[in-house]
PDB file of C-alpha atoms in Angstrom:
ATOM      1  CA  UNK A   1       9.592  -0.115  13.517  1.00 86.00           C
ATOM      2  CA  UNK A   2      12.034   0.255  10.665  1.00 95.00           C
ATOM      3  CA  UNK A   3      14.372   3.059   9.662  1.00 97.00           C
ATOM      4  CA  UNK A   4      16.055   4.282   6.525  1.00 98.00           C
ATOM      5  CA  UNK A   5      19.233   6.221   7.169  1.00 98.00           C
ATOM      6  CA  UNK A   6      20.448   9.099   4.995  1.00 98.00           C
ATOM      7  CA  UNK A   7      23.257  11.610   5.534  1.00 98.00           C
ATOM      8  CA  UNK A   8      21.696  14.911   6.662  1.00 98.00           C
ATOM      9  CA  UNK A   9      23.515  17.037   4.144  1.00 97.00           C
ATOM     10  CA  UNK A  10      26.068  17.154   1.388  1.00 97.00           C
ATOM     11  CA  UNK A  11      27.594  19.756  -0.854  1.00 97.00           C
ATOM     12  CA  UNK A  12      28.752  19.433  -4.437  1.00 97.00           C
ATOM     13  CA  UNK A  13      30.163  21.817  -7.006  1.00 97.00           C
ATOM     14  CA  UNK A  14      28.255  22.396 -10.246  1.00 97.00           C
ATOM     15  CA  UNK A  15      29.158  19.731 -12.779  1.00 97.00           C
ATOM     16  CA  UNK A  16      30.392  17.305 -10.161  1.00 97.00           C
ATOM     17  CA  UNK A  17      28.732  14.038  -9.156  1.00 98.00           C
ATOM     18  CA  UNK A  18      26.538  13.801  -6.074  1.00 98.00           C
ATOM     19  CA  UNK A  19      25.859  10.407  -4.553  1.00 98.00           C
ATOM     20  CA  UNK A  20      23.093  10.294  -1.964  1.00 98.00           C
ATOM     21  CA  UNK A  21      22.900   7.122   0.076  1.00 98.00           C
ATOM     22  CA  UNK A  22      20.060   5.413   1.896  1.00 98.00           C
ATOM     23  CA  UNK A  23      20.657   2.416   4.108  1.00 98.00           C
ATOM     24  CA  UNK A  24      18.169  -0.055   5.516  1.00 97.00           C
ATOM     25  CA  UNK A  25      18.267  -3.680   6.563  1.00 96.00           C
ATOM     26  CA  UNK A  26      15.414  -4.687   4.258  1.00 95.00           C
ATOM     27  CA  UNK A  27      16.672  -2.999   1.109  1.00 96.00           C
ATOM     28  CA  UNK A  28      18.002  -6.260  -0.377  1.00 94.00           C
ATOM     29  CA  UNK A  29      14.355  -7.336  -0.658  1.00 94.00           C
ATOM     30  CA  UNK A  30      12.492  -4.051  -1.103  1.00 95.00           C
ATOM     31  CA  UNK A  31      12.415  -1.384  -3.766  1.00 96.00           C
ATOM     32  CA  UNK A  32      13.531   2.146  -2.988  1.00 98.00           C
ATOM     33  CA  UNK A  33      11.936   5.286  -4.341  1.00 98.00           C
ATOM     34  CA  UNK A  34      13.552   8.732  -4.326  1.00 98.00           C
ATOM     35  CA  UNK A  35      11.888  12.153  -4.073  1.00 98.00           C
ATOM     36  CA  UNK A  36      13.232  15.619  -4.659  1.00 98.00           C
ATOM     37  CA  UNK A  37      11.695  18.454  -2.681  1.00 98.00           C
ATOM     38  CA  UNK A  38      12.689  22.009  -3.420  1.00 98.00           C
ATOM     39  CA  UNK A  39      12.005  24.712  -0.879  1.00 97.00           C
ATOM     40  CA  UNK A  40       8.293  25.360  -0.493  1.00 96.00           C
ATOM     41  CA  UNK A  41       7.307  22.794  -3.105  1.00 98.00           C
ATOM     42  CA  UNK A  42       5.613  19.415  -3.228  1.00 98.00           C
ATOM     43  CA  UNK A  43       7.916  16.369  -3.443  1.00 98.00           C
ATOM     44  CA  UNK A  44       8.640  15.033  -6.916  1.00 98.00           C
ATOM     45  CA  UNK A  45       9.435  11.403  -7.716  1.00 98.00           C
ATOM     46  CA  UNK A  46      12.864  11.260  -9.348  1.00 98.00           C
ATOM     47  CA  UNK A  47      13.566   7.532  -9.163  1.00 98.00           C
ATOM     48  CA  UNK A  48      11.253   4.536  -8.923  1.00 98.00           C
ATOM     49  CA  UNK A  49      11.916   0.903  -8.034  1.00 97.00           C
ATOM     50  CA  UNK A  50      15.616   1.442  -7.345  1.00 97.00           C
ATOM     51  CA  UNK A  51      16.650   2.548 -10.812  1.00 98.00           C
ATOM     52  CA  UNK A  52      13.680   3.494 -13.001  1.00 98.00           C
ATOM     53  CA  UNK A  53      13.689   7.150 -13.990  1.00 98.00           C
ATOM     54  CA  UNK A  54      10.181   8.604 -14.434  1.00 96.00           C
ATOM     55  CA  UNK A  55       9.283  10.494 -17.554  1.00 95.00           C
ATOM     56  CA  UNK A  56      10.554  14.051 -17.489  1.00 96.00           C
ATOM     57  CA  UNK A  57      13.381  13.456 -15.031  1.00 98.00           C
ATOM     58  CA  UNK A  58      16.773  14.421 -16.499  1.00 97.00           C
ATOM     59  CA  UNK A  59      19.160  11.639 -17.468  1.00 98.00           C
ATOM     60  CA  UNK A  60      21.740  12.928 -15.001  1.00 98.00           C
ATOM     61  CA  UNK A  61      19.657  11.246 -12.276  1.00 98.00           C
ATOM     62  CA  UNK A  62      20.289   7.539 -11.811  1.00 98.00           C
ATOM     63  CA  UNK A  63      19.637   5.011  -9.092  1.00 98.00           C
ATOM     64  CA  UNK A  64      21.152   1.797  -7.848  1.00 98.00           C
ATOM     65  CA  UNK A  65      20.806  -0.574  -4.950  1.00 97.00           C
ATOM     66  CA  UNK A  66      23.228  -3.123  -3.578  1.00 96.00           C
ATOM     67  CA  UNK A  67      22.814  -5.018  -0.356  1.00 96.00           C
ATOM     68  CA  UNK A  68      21.512  -2.783   2.370  1.00 97.00           C
ATOM     69  CA  UNK A  69      22.324   0.477   0.587  1.00 98.00           C
ATOM     70  CA  UNK A  70      20.590   2.352  -2.195  1.00 98.00           C
ATOM     71  CA  UNK A  71      22.161   5.287  -3.993  1.00 98.00           C
ATOM     72  CA  UNK A  72      20.743   8.176  -5.971  1.00 98.00           C
ATOM     73  CA  UNK A  73      23.406   9.648  -8.233  1.00 98.00           C
ATOM     74  CA  UNK A  74      23.288  13.061  -9.845  1.00 98.00           C
ATOM     75  CA  UNK A  75      25.936  13.087 -12.553  1.00 97.00           C
ATOM     76  CA  UNK A  76      26.916  16.628 -13.401  1.00 96.00           C
ATOM     77  CA  UNK A  77      24.867  18.329 -10.721  1.00 97.00           C
ATOM     78  CA  UNK A  78      23.199  21.584 -11.679  1.00 97.00           C
ATOM     79  CA  UNK A  79      22.321  24.531  -9.486  1.00 97.00           C
ATOM     80  CA  UNK A  80      18.633  23.664  -9.979  1.00 97.00           C
ATOM     81  CA  UNK A  81      19.239  20.253  -8.363  1.00 98.00           C
ATOM     82  CA  UNK A  82      19.700  21.928  -4.998  1.00 98.00           C
ATOM     83  CA  UNK A  83      16.956  20.384  -2.849  1.00 98.00           C
ATOM     84  CA  UNK A  84      16.115  17.917  -0.129  1.00 98.00           C
ATOM     85  CA  UNK A  85      16.126  14.302  -1.268  1.00 98.00           C
ATOM     86  CA  UNK A  86      14.211  11.509   0.469  1.00 98.00           C
ATOM     87  CA  UNK A  87      14.342   7.760   0.031  1.00 98.00           C
ATOM     88  CA  UNK A  88      11.192   5.703   0.643  1.00 98.00           C
ATOM     89  CA  UNK A  89      10.625   2.006   1.032  1.00 97.00           C
ATOM     90  CA  UNK A  90       8.281  -0.546   2.529  1.00 96.00           C
ATOM     91  CA  UNK A  91       8.517  -3.126   5.306  1.00 94.00           C
ATOM     92  CA  UNK A  92       6.342  -5.563   7.228  1.00 85.00           C
ATOM     93  CA  UNK A  93       5.103  -7.514   4.199  1.00 83.00           C
ATOM     94  CA  UNK A  94       4.904  -4.293   2.218  1.00 79.00           C
ATOM     95  CA  UNK A  95       2.017  -2.936   4.242  1.00 86.00           C
ATOM     96  CA  UNK A  96       3.964  -0.236   6.046  1.00 95.00           C
ATOM     97  CA  UNK A  97       6.179   2.424   4.536  1.00 96.00           C
ATOM     98  CA  UNK A  98       8.882   4.765   5.745  1.00 97.00           C
ATOM     99  CA  UNK A  99      10.857   7.745   4.479  1.00 98.00           C
ATOM    100  CA  UNK A 100      14.498   8.321   5.164  1.00 98.00           C
ATOM    101  CA  UNK A 101      15.339  11.424   7.153  1.00 98.00           C
ATOM    102  CA  UNK A 102      16.262  13.339   4.021  1.00 98.00           C
ATOM    103  CA  UNK A 103      19.508  14.705   2.601  1.00 98.00           C
ATOM    104  CA  UNK A 104      19.906  18.407   1.911  1.00 98.00           C
ATOM    105  CA  UNK A 105      21.978  18.760  -1.232  1.00 98.00           C
ATOM    106  CA  UNK A 106      23.702  22.088  -1.803  1.00 98.00           C
ATOM    107  CA  UNK A 107      25.148  22.835  -5.235  1.00 97.00           C
ATOM    108  CA  UNK A 108      27.652  25.661  -5.125  1.00 91.00           C
TER     109      UNK A 108
ATOM    110  CA  UNK B   1      -4.526  15.098 -15.921  1.00 96.00           C
ATOM    111  CA  UNK B   2      -4.277  13.578 -12.464  1.00 96.00           C
ATOM    112  CA  UNK B   3      -5.262  15.960  -9.696  1.00 98.00           C
ATOM    113  CA  UNK B   4      -5.360  15.517  -5.934  1.00 98.00           C
ATOM    114  CA  UNK B   5      -6.809  18.375  -3.911  1.00 98.00           C
ATOM    115  CA  UNK B   6      -6.711  18.312  -0.129  1.00 98.00           C
ATOM    116  CA  UNK B   7      -8.945  20.338   2.155  1.00 98.00           C
ATOM    117  CA  UNK B   8     -10.047  20.458   5.763  1.00 98.00           C
ATOM    118  CA  UNK B   9      -6.911  21.686   7.479  1.00 98.00           C
ATOM    119  CA  UNK B  10      -6.963  24.404  10.078  1.00 98.00           C
ATOM    120  CA  UNK B  11      -6.086  25.378  13.615  1.00 98.00           C
ATOM    121  CA  UNK B  12      -7.291  23.265  16.519  1.00 98.00           C
ATOM    122  CA  UNK B  13      -6.568  22.974  20.208  1.00 98.00           C
ATOM    123  CA  UNK B  14      -4.788  19.952  21.657  1.00 98.00           C
ATOM    124  CA  UNK B  15      -7.260  17.105  22.066  1.00 98.00           C
ATOM    125  CA  UNK B  16      -9.383  18.377  19.213  1.00 98.00           C
ATOM    126  CA  UNK B  17     -10.378  16.782  15.922  1.00 98.00           C
ATOM    127  CA  UNK B  18     -10.242  17.513  12.218  1.00 98.00           C
ATOM    128  CA  UNK B  19     -11.310  15.688   9.091  1.00 98.00           C
ATOM    129  CA  UNK B  20      -9.107  16.029   6.049  1.00 98.00           C
ATOM    130  CA  UNK B  21     -10.399  15.317   2.565  1.00 98.00           C
ATOM    131  CA  UNK B  22      -8.655  14.619  -0.718  1.00 98.00           C
ATOM    132  CA  UNK B  23     -10.590  14.903  -3.969  1.00 98.00           C
ATOM    133  CA  UNK B  24      -9.117  12.842  -6.787  1.00 98.00           C
ATOM    134  CA  UNK B  25      -9.595  13.233 -10.526  1.00 98.00           C
ATOM    135  CA  UNK B  26      -7.954  12.199 -13.769  1.00 97.00           C
ATOM    136  CA  UNK B  27      -7.589   8.511 -12.926  1.00 97.00           C
ATOM    137  CA  UNK B  28      -9.732   5.580 -11.836  1.00 97.00           C
ATOM    138  CA  UNK B  29      -9.621   6.208  -8.098  1.00 98.00           C
ATOM    139  CA  UNK B  30     -11.126   2.856  -7.127  1.00 98.00           C
ATOM    140  CA  UNK B  31      -8.200   0.970  -8.672  1.00 97.00           C
ATOM    141  CA  UNK B  32      -5.478   2.437  -6.478  1.00 97.00           C
ATOM    142  CA  UNK B  33      -4.278   2.281  -2.923  1.00 97.00           C
ATOM    143  CA  UNK B  34      -4.010   5.789  -1.488  1.00 98.00           C
ATOM    144  CA  UNK B  35      -1.621   7.295   1.050  1.00 98.00           C
ATOM    145  CA  UNK B  36      -1.392  10.192   3.494  1.00 98.00           C
ATOM    146  CA  UNK B  37       2.027  11.748   4.150  1.00 98.00           C
ATOM    147  CA  UNK B  38       2.769  14.615   6.501  1.00 98.00           C
ATOM    148  CA  UNK B  39       5.588  17.086   6.958  1.00 98.00           C
ATOM    149  CA  UNK B  40       6.090  19.212  10.032  1.00 98.00           C
ATOM    150  CA  UNK B  41       7.558  22.653   9.507  1.00 97.00           C
ATOM    151  CA  UNK B  42      11.260  22.366   8.700  1.00 97.00           C
ATOM    152  CA  UNK B  43      11.183  18.589   9.089  1.00 98.00           C
ATOM    153  CA  UNK B  44      11.218  15.570   6.814  1.00 98.00           C
ATOM    154  CA  UNK B  45       8.455  13.578   5.201  1.00 98.00           C
ATOM    155  CA  UNK B  46       6.558  11.065   7.303  1.00 98.00           C
ATOM    156  CA  UNK B  47       4.335   8.302   5.943  1.00 98.00           C
ATOM    157  CA  UNK B  48       1.104   8.367   7.946  1.00 98.00           C
ATOM    158  CA  UNK B  49      -1.346   5.813   6.559  1.00 98.00           C
ATOM    159  CA  UNK B  50      -2.562   3.995   3.493  1.00 97.00           C
ATOM    160  CA  UNK B  51      -5.739   2.261   2.392  1.00 97.00           C
ATOM    161  CA  UNK B  52      -6.483  -0.495  -0.067  1.00 97.00           C
ATOM    162  CA  UNK B  53      -8.510   0.085  -3.225  1.00 97.00           C
ATOM    163  CA  UNK B  54     -11.762  -1.126  -1.675  1.00 97.00           C
ATOM    164  CA  UNK B  55     -11.055   0.183   1.820  1.00 97.00           C
ATOM    165  CA  UNK B  56     -10.783  -3.298   3.303  1.00 97.00           C
ATOM    166  CA  UNK B  57      -7.207  -2.857   4.526  1.00 97.00           C
ATOM    167  CA  UNK B  58      -5.742   0.114   6.329  1.00 97.00           C
ATOM    168  CA  UNK B  59      -2.301   0.656   7.826  1.00 97.00           C
ATOM    169  CA  UNK B  60      -0.893   3.380  10.064  1.00 97.00           C
ATOM    170  CA  UNK B  61       2.386   4.631  11.449  1.00 97.00           C
ATOM    171  CA  UNK B  62       2.615   3.749  15.136  1.00 96.00           C
ATOM    172  CA  UNK B  63       2.428   7.367  16.312  1.00 97.00           C
ATOM    173  CA  UNK B  64      -1.134   7.829  15.010  1.00 98.00           C
ATOM    174  CA  UNK B  65      -2.651   4.403  15.632  1.00 97.00           C
ATOM    175  CA  UNK B  66      -5.868   4.661  17.592  1.00 98.00           C
ATOM    176  CA  UNK B  67      -6.156   8.402  16.940  1.00 98.00           C
ATOM    177  CA  UNK B  68      -6.306   8.756  13.143  1.00 98.00           C
ATOM    178  CA  UNK B  69      -8.614   6.906  10.752  1.00 98.00           C
ATOM    179  CA  UNK B  70      -8.129   6.691   7.016  1.00 98.00           C
ATOM    180  CA  UNK B  71     -11.155   6.037   4.822  1.00 98.00           C
ATOM    181  CA  UNK B  72     -12.372   6.485   1.277  1.00 98.00           C
ATOM    182  CA  UNK B  73     -15.529   6.872  -0.771  1.00 98.00           C
ATOM    183  CA  UNK B  74     -14.950   5.453  -4.236  1.00 98.00           C
ATOM    184  CA  UNK B  75     -18.316   6.741  -5.428  1.00 98.00           C
ATOM    185  CA  UNK B  76     -17.092  10.262  -4.701  1.00 98.00           C
ATOM    186  CA  UNK B  77     -13.445   9.690  -5.702  1.00 98.00           C
ATOM    187  CA  UNK B  78     -12.456  10.928  -2.286  1.00 98.00           C
ATOM    188  CA  UNK B  79      -9.974  10.008   0.420  1.00 98.00           C
ATOM    189  CA  UNK B  80     -10.297  11.059   4.035  1.00 98.00           C
ATOM    190  CA  UNK B  81      -8.230  11.238   7.209  1.00 98.00           C
ATOM    191  CA  UNK B  82     -10.011  11.685  10.520  1.00 98.00           C
ATOM    192  CA  UNK B  83      -7.671  13.179  13.083  1.00 98.00           C
ATOM    193  CA  UNK B  84      -8.717  12.774  16.728  1.00 98.00           C
ATOM    194  CA  UNK B  85      -6.979  13.485  20.041  1.00 98.00           C
ATOM    195  CA  UNK B  86      -4.642  15.850  18.250  1.00 98.00           C
ATOM    196  CA  UNK B  87      -1.294  16.747  19.771  1.00 98.00           C
ATOM    197  CA  UNK B  88       1.113  19.569  19.082  1.00 98.00           C
ATOM    198  CA  UNK B  89       3.421  17.122  17.311  1.00 98.00           C
ATOM    199  CA  UNK B  90       0.676  16.396  14.759  1.00 98.00           C
ATOM    200  CA  UNK B  91       1.069  19.922  13.391  1.00 98.00           C
ATOM    201  CA  UNK B  92       2.149  19.523   9.779  1.00 98.00           C
ATOM    202  CA  UNK B  93       1.229  19.847   6.149  1.00 98.00           C
ATOM    203  CA  UNK B  94      -0.748  16.746   5.235  1.00 98.00           C
ATOM    204  CA  UNK B  95      -0.468  15.453   1.675  1.00 98.00           C
ATOM    205  CA  UNK B  96      -2.512  12.797  -0.048  1.00 98.00           C
ATOM    206  CA  UNK B  97      -0.763  10.780  -2.719  1.00 98.00           C
ATOM    207  CA  UNK B  98      -1.493   7.870  -4.989  1.00 97.00           C
ATOM    208  CA  UNK B  99       0.147   4.833  -3.433  1.00 92.00           C
ATOM    209  CA  UNK B 100       3.006   2.790  -4.733  1.00 84.00           C
ATOM    210  CA  UNK B 101       5.488   5.123  -6.279  1.00 92.00           C
ATOM    211  CA  UNK B 102       3.735   8.294  -4.998  1.00 94.00           C
ATOM    212  CA  UNK B 103       4.168   9.891  -8.379  1.00 94.00           C
ATOM    213  CA  UNK B 104       1.077  12.038  -7.790  1.00 97.00           C
ATOM    214  CA  UNK B 105       0.730  14.341  -4.773  1.00 98.00           C
ATOM    215  CA  UNK B 106      -1.717  17.000  -3.744  1.00 98.00           C
ATOM    216  CA  UNK B 107      -0.617  20.483  -2.698  1.00 98.00           C
ATOM    217  CA  UNK B 108      -1.195  19.698   0.965  1.00 98.00           C
ATOM    218  CA  UNK B 109      -3.360  21.093   3.739  1.00 98.00           C
ATOM    219  CA  UNK B 110      -1.933  22.640   6.900  1.00 98.00           C
ATOM    220  CA  UNK B 111      -2.925  21.384  10.324  1.00 98.00           C
ATOM    221  CA  UNK B 112      -1.888  23.440  13.338  1.00 98.00           C
ATOM    222  CA  UNK B 113      -2.432  22.100  16.845  1.00 98.00           C
ATOM    223  CA  UNK B 114      -1.908  24.772  19.457  1.00 97.00           C
ATOM    224  CA  UNK B 115      -3.519  26.167  22.554  1.00 95.00           C
TER     225      UNK B 115
END
Protein backbone atom coordinates (compact mmCIF):
# COMPACT_ATOMS: atom_id res chain seq x y z
CA UNK A 1 0.00 0.00 0.00
CA UNK A 2 0.94 3.65 -0.05
CA UNK A 3 1.17 6.26 2.69
CA UNK A 4 0.99 10.01 2.97
CA UNK A 5 2.83 11.39 5.96
CA UNK A 6 1.74 14.50 7.88
CA UNK A 7 2.97 15.94 11.18
CA UNK A 8 0.41 15.05 13.88
CA UNK A 9 0.09 18.55 15.23
CA UNK A 10 1.28 22.11 15.05
CA UNK A 11 0.56 25.35 16.81
CA UNK A 12 0.57 28.87 15.43
CA UNK A 13 -0.23 32.28 16.83
CA UNK A 14 -3.06 34.31 15.28
CA UNK A 15 -1.78 36.25 12.29
CA UNK A 16 1.21 34.00 11.79
CA UNK A 17 1.77 31.60 8.91
CA UNK A 18 1.03 27.89 9.25
CA UNK A 19 2.61 25.47 6.81
CA UNK A 20 1.19 21.95 6.86
CA UNK A 21 3.22 19.36 4.99
CA UNK A 22 2.29 16.09 3.35
CA UNK A 23 4.92 13.76 1.98
CA UNK A 24 4.54 10.81 -0.36
CA UNK A 25 6.71 9.10 -2.92
CA UNK A 26 4.18 9.50 -5.72
CA UNK A 27 3.42 13.18 -5.21
CA UNK A 28 5.65 14.28 -8.10
CA UNK A 29 3.12 12.58 -10.39
CA UNK A 30 -0.15 12.88 -8.47
CA UNK A 31 -2.34 15.76 -7.39
CA UNK A 32 -2.92 16.45 -3.71
CA UNK A 33 -6.18 17.62 -2.21
CA UNK A 34 -6.54 19.18 1.24
CA UNK A 35 -9.51 19.01 3.64
CA UNK A 36 -10.29 20.97 6.76
CA UNK A 37 -12.33 19.24 9.44
CA UNK A 38 -13.49 21.19 12.45
CA UNK A 39 -14.60 19.35 15.55
CA UNK A 40 -17.83 17.46 14.97
CA UNK A 41 -18.18 18.62 11.38
CA UNK A 42 -17.94 17.13 7.91
CA UNK A 43 -14.63 17.65 6.06
CA UNK A 44 -14.44 20.63 3.73
CA UNK A 45 -12.25 20.81 0.62
CA UNK A 46 -9.88 23.76 1.00
CA UNK A 47 -7.42 23.03 -1.80
CA UNK A 48 -7.76 21.04 -5.01
CA UNK A 49 -5.17 19.72 -7.45
CA UNK A 50 -2.20 20.97 -5.42
CA UNK A 51 -2.96 24.67 -5.60
CA UNK A 52 -6.51 25.39 -6.76
CA UNK A 53 -8.60 27.12 -4.11
CA UNK A 54 -12.31 26.22 -4.30
CA UNK A 55 -14.92 28.92 -4.34
CA UNK A 56 -15.61 30.31 -0.90
CA UNK A 57 -12.26 29.37 0.62
CA UNK A 58 -10.42 32.43 1.98
CA UNK A 59 -7.40 33.69 0.07
CA UNK A 60 -5.17 33.09 3.09
CA UNK A 61 -5.22 29.39 2.11
CA UNK A 62 -2.74 28.40 -0.58
CA UNK A 63 -1.20 25.17 -1.78
CA UNK A 64 1.99 24.04 -3.42
CA UNK A 65 3.76 20.84 -4.30
CA UNK A 66 7.40 20.18 -5.02
CA UNK A 67 8.98 16.79 -5.39
CA UNK A 68 7.65 14.39 -2.82
CA UNK A 69 6.16 17.07 -0.56
CA UNK A 70 2.98 19.09 -0.76
CA UNK A 71 2.27 22.05 1.48
CA UNK A 72 -0.90 23.78 2.58
CA UNK A 73 -0.14 27.29 3.77
CA UNK A 74 -2.40 29.43 5.91
CA UNK A 75 -1.08 32.98 5.71
CA UNK A 76 -2.28 35.00 8.65
CA UNK A 77 -3.97 32.17 10.50
CA UNK A 78 -7.22 33.00 12.25
CA UNK A 79 -8.72 31.42 15.34
CA UNK A 80 -11.45 29.93 13.12
CA UNK A 81 -8.79 28.02 11.16
CA UNK A 82 -8.21 25.76 14.14
CA UNK A 83 -9.04 22.28 12.81
CA UNK A 84 -7.68 18.98 11.60
CA UNK A 85 -6.25 19.09 8.09
CA UNK A 86 -5.91 16.06 5.82
CA UNK A 87 -4.10 15.59 2.55
CA UNK A 88 -5.47 13.12 -0.01
CA UNK A 89 -4.00 11.64 -3.14
CA UNK A 90 -4.20 8.67 -5.46
CA UNK A 91 -1.90 5.79 -6.36
CA UNK A 92 -1.89 2.56 -8.35
CA UNK A 93 -2.87 4.11 -11.69
CA UNK A 94 -5.22 6.48 -9.90
CA UNK A 95 -7.62 3.74 -8.90
CA UNK A 96 -6.81 3.75 -5.21
CA UNK A 97 -6.77 6.70 -2.85
CA UNK A 98 -5.34 7.47 0.56
CA UNK A 99 -5.58 10.18 3.20
CA UNK A 100 -2.68 11.42 5.24
CA UNK A 101 -2.91 10.85 8.97
CA UNK A 102 -4.05 14.41 9.57
CA UNK A 103 -2.51 17.45 11.24
CA UNK A 104 -4.21 19.11 14.18
CA UNK A 105 -3.65 22.84 13.87
CA UNK A 106 -4.05 24.92 17.01
CA UNK A 107 -4.28 28.70 16.69
CA UNK A 108 -3.59 30.44 19.97
CA UNK B 1 -27.96 22.24 -4.58
CA UNK B 2 -25.95 19.04 -4.31
CA UNK B 3 -27.08 16.79 -1.48
CA UNK B 4 -25.80 13.43 -0.30
CA UNK B 5 -27.77 11.72 2.45
CA UNK B 6 -26.51 8.52 4.03
CA UNK B 7 -28.63 6.02 5.91
CA UNK B 8 -28.49 2.46 7.16
CA UNK B 9 -26.01 2.74 10.00
CA UNK B 10 -26.60 1.15 13.35
CA UNK B 11 -25.28 -1.23 15.97
CA UNK B 12 -24.35 -4.78 15.01
CA UNK B 13 -22.49 -7.66 16.57
CA UNK B 14 -19.11 -8.80 15.27
CA UNK B 15 -19.61 -10.97 12.20
CA UNK B 16 -22.83 -9.21 11.32
CA UNK B 17 -23.86 -7.25 8.25
CA UNK B 18 -25.24 -3.85 7.35
CA UNK B 19 -26.17 -2.11 4.13
CA UNK B 20 -25.46 1.59 3.89
CA UNK B 21 -27.23 3.80 1.38
CA UNK B 22 -26.46 7.24 0.01
CA UNK B 23 -29.17 9.19 -1.80
CA UNK B 24 -27.81 11.78 -4.20
CA UNK B 25 -29.53 14.85 -5.62
CA UNK B 26 -28.68 18.13 -7.29
CA UNK B 27 -26.31 16.69 -9.89
CA UNK B 28 -26.29 14.07 -12.63
CA UNK B 29 -25.37 11.08 -10.49
CA UNK B 30 -24.65 8.75 -13.41
CA UNK B 31 -21.81 10.97 -14.63
CA UNK B 32 -19.64 10.71 -11.53
CA UNK B 33 -17.50 8.19 -9.74
CA UNK B 34 -18.57 7.93 -6.10
CA UNK B 35 -16.59 7.23 -2.94
CA UNK B 36 -17.08 5.94 0.60
CA UNK B 37 -14.85 7.34 3.36
CA UNK B 38 -14.94 6.36 7.01
CA UNK B 39 -13.71 7.86 10.25
CA UNK B 40 -13.41 5.98 13.50
CA UNK B 41 -14.06 7.93 16.67
CA UNK B 42 -11.14 10.26 17.37
CA UNK B 43 -9.23 8.99 14.35
CA UNK B 44 -8.42 10.23 10.87
CA UNK B 45 -10.18 9.85 7.56
CA UNK B 46 -9.86 6.58 5.69
CA UNK B 47 -10.73 6.05 2.03
CA UNK B 48 -12.79 2.86 1.81
CA UNK B 49 -13.96 2.30 -1.76
CA UNK B 50 -14.99 3.92 -5.00
CA UNK B 51 -17.07 2.98 -8.02
CA UNK B 52 -17.07 4.07 -11.62
CA UNK B 53 -19.97 5.97 -13.17
CA UNK B 54 -21.56 2.85 -14.66
CA UNK B 55 -20.56 0.51 -11.84
CA UNK B 56 -18.18 -1.46 -14.04
CA UNK B 57 -15.10 -0.75 -11.91
CA UNK B 58 -14.82 -0.90 -8.15
CA UNK B 59 -11.82 -0.46 -5.88
CA UNK B 60 -11.33 -1.06 -2.16
CA UNK B 61 -8.84 -0.43 0.61
CA UNK B 62 -7.10 -3.68 1.50
CA UNK B 63 -8.67 -3.91 4.97
CA UNK B 64 -12.20 -4.33 3.57
CA UNK B 65 -11.57 -6.39 0.44
CA UNK B 66 -13.72 -9.49 0.37
CA UNK B 67 -15.99 -8.17 3.13
CA UNK B 68 -17.45 -4.91 1.77
CA UNK B 69 -19.15 -4.38 -1.59
CA UNK B 70 -19.79 -1.02 -3.18
CA UNK B 71 -22.60 -0.70 -5.70
CA UNK B 72 -24.89 1.87 -7.25
CA UNK B 73 -28.29 2.25 -8.88
CA UNK B 74 -28.17 5.14 -11.33
CA UNK B 75 -31.91 4.91 -11.93
CA UNK B 76 -32.42 5.70 -8.24
CA UNK B 77 -29.47 8.10 -7.88
CA UNK B 78 -28.23 5.94 -5.06
CA UNK B 79 -24.93 4.56 -3.83
CA UNK B 80 -24.61 1.57 -1.53
CA UNK B 81 -22.04 -0.14 0.67
CA UNK B 82 -22.71 -3.68 1.83
CA UNK B 83 -20.75 -4.43 4.97
CA UNK B 84 -20.29 -8.12 5.81
CA UNK B 85 -18.22 -9.98 8.41
CA UNK B 86 -18.02 -6.80 10.44
CA UNK B 87 -15.26 -6.34 13.00
CA UNK B 88 -14.89 -3.96 15.90
CA UNK B 89 -12.34 -1.97 13.90
CA UNK B 90 -15.01 -1.23 11.27
CA UNK B 91 -16.83 0.96 13.78
CA UNK B 92 -16.86 4.45 12.29
CA UNK B 93 -18.87 7.20 10.71
CA UNK B 94 -19.24 6.32 7.04
CA UNK B 95 -19.46 9.18 4.55
CA UNK B 96 -20.35 9.07 0.89
CA UNK B 97 -18.74 11.68 -1.32
CA UNK B 98 -18.60 12.58 -4.97
CA UNK B 99 -15.30 11.29 -6.29
CA UNK B 100 -12.36 13.23 -7.56
CA UNK B 101 -11.95 16.26 -5.40
CA UNK B 102 -14.55 15.11 -2.81
CA UNK B 103 -16.01 18.58 -2.75
CA UNK B 104 -19.40 17.16 -1.77
CA UNK B 105 -19.90 14.98 1.31
CA UNK B 106 -22.89 13.60 3.13
CA UNK B 107 -23.38 14.05 6.87
CA UNK B 108 -22.35 10.47 7.56
CA UNK B 109 -23.96 7.43 9.15
CA UNK B 110 -22.59 5.77 12.27
CA UNK B 111 -21.75 2.08 12.32
CA UNK B 112 -20.99 0.48 15.68
CA UNK B 113 -19.71 -3.09 15.85
CA UNK B 114 -19.80 -4.43 19.37
CA UNK B 115 -20.85 -7.49 21.29
